[in-house]
Short mmCIF file of C-alpha atoms in Angstrom, two decimals:
data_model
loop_
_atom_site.label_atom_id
_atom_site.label_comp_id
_atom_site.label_asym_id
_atom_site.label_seq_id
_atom_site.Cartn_x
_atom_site.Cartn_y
_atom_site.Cartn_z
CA UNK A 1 86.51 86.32 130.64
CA UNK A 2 86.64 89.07 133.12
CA UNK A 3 85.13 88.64 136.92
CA UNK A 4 82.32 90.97 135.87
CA UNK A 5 81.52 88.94 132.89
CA UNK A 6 81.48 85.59 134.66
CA UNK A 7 78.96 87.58 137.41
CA UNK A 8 76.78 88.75 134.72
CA UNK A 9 76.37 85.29 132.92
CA UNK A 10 75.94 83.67 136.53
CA UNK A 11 73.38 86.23 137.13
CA UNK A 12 71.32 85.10 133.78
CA UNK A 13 71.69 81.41 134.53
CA UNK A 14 70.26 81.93 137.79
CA UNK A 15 67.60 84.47 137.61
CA UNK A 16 65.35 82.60 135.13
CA UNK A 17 66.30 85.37 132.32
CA UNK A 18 67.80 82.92 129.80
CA UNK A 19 64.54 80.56 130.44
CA UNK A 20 63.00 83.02 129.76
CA UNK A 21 64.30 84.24 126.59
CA UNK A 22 64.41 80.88 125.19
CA UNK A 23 60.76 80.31 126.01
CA UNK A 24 60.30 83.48 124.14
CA UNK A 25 62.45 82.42 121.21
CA UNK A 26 60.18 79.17 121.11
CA UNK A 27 56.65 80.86 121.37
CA UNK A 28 57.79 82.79 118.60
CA UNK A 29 58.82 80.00 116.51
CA UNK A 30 55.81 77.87 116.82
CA UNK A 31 53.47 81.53 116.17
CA UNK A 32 55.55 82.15 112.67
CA UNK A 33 55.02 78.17 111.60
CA UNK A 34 51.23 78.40 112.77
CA UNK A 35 51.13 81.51 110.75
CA UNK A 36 53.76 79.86 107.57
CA UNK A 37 50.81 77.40 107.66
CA UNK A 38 48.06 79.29 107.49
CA UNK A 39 49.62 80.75 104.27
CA UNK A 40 50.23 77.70 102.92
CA UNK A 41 46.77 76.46 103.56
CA UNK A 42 45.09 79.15 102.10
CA UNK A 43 47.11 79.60 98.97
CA UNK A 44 46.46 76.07 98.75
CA UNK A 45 42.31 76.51 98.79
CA UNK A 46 42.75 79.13 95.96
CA UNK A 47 44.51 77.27 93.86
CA UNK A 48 41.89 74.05 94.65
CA UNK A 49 39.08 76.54 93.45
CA UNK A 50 40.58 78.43 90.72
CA UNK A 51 41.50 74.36 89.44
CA UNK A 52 37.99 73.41 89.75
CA UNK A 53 36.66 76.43 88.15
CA UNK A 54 39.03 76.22 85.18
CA UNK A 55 38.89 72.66 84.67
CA UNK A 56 34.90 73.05 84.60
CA UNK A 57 35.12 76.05 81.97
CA UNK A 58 37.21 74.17 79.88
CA UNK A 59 34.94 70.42 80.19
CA UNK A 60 32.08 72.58 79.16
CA UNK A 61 33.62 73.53 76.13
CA UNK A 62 34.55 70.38 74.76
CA UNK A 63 38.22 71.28 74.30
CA UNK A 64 41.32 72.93 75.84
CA UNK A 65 44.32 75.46 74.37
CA UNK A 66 47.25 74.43 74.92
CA UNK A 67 48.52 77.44 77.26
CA UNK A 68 45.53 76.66 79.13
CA UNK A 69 46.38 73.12 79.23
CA UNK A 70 50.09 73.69 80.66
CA UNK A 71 49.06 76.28 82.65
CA UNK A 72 46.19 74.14 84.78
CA UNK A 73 48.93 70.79 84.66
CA UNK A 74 51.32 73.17 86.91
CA UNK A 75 48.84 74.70 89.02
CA UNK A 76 47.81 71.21 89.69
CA UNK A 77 50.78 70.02 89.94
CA UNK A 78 51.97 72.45 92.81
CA UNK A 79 48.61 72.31 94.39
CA UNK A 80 48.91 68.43 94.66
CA UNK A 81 52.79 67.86 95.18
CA UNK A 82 53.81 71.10 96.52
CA UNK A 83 51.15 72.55 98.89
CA UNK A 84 50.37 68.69 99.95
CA UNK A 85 46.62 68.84 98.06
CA UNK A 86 44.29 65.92 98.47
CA UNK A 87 42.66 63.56 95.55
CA UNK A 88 39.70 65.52 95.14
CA UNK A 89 40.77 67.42 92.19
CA UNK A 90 42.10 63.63 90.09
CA UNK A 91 38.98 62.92 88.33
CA UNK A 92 38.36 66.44 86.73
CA UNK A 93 41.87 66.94 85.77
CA UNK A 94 41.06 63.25 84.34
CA UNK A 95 38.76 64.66 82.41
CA UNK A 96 40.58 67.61 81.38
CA UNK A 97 43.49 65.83 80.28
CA UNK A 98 41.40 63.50 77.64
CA UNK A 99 40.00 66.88 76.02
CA UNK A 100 41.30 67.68 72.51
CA UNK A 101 43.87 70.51 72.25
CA UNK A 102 43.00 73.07 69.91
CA UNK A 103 44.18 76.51 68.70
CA UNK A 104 40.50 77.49 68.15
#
């Protein structure tokens, strides 16, 4: 490392630049995680809904298809163990589960 290299780094260190840049660094960190879970929350309400809408549909019919039935088991599935859903959705897809599985 030349003299004018060791001034310049000296010159960070001591002018506040570098505390700077890592405050910067960790405003910006903490804005894209506030923002990853926003995402994550919301993605996580439509799935909650579009659960509870399907698993109604299908209770009110008396029976499921079984692409409907695999298709609601992973959605709940990610909602619940993925996206860190509550309990609130256990009962219906109770419910949904003990419905017959037709082709009709």
């Amino acid at each position: 490392m030349d003299g004018s290299t060791a001034t310049i780094i000296a010159a960070i260190f001591s002018s506040g630049a570098l505390s700077a840049l890592v405050s910067g660094l960790m405003a910006k960190k903490a804005s894209k995680k506030t923002r990853d879970y926003g995402i994550e929350a919301g993605v996580r309400m439509l799935l909650y809904e579009k659960i509870k809408s399907l698993g109604k549909q299908y209770i009110a019919r008396g029976s499921i298809h079984p692409e409907e039935l695999e298709d609601i088991l992973k959605m709940h599935e990610i909602y619940h163990n993925e996206l860190h859903g509550n309990g609130f959705l256990d009962a219906l897809m109770y419910n949904v589960k003990k419905l017959p599985v037709t082709d009709e």
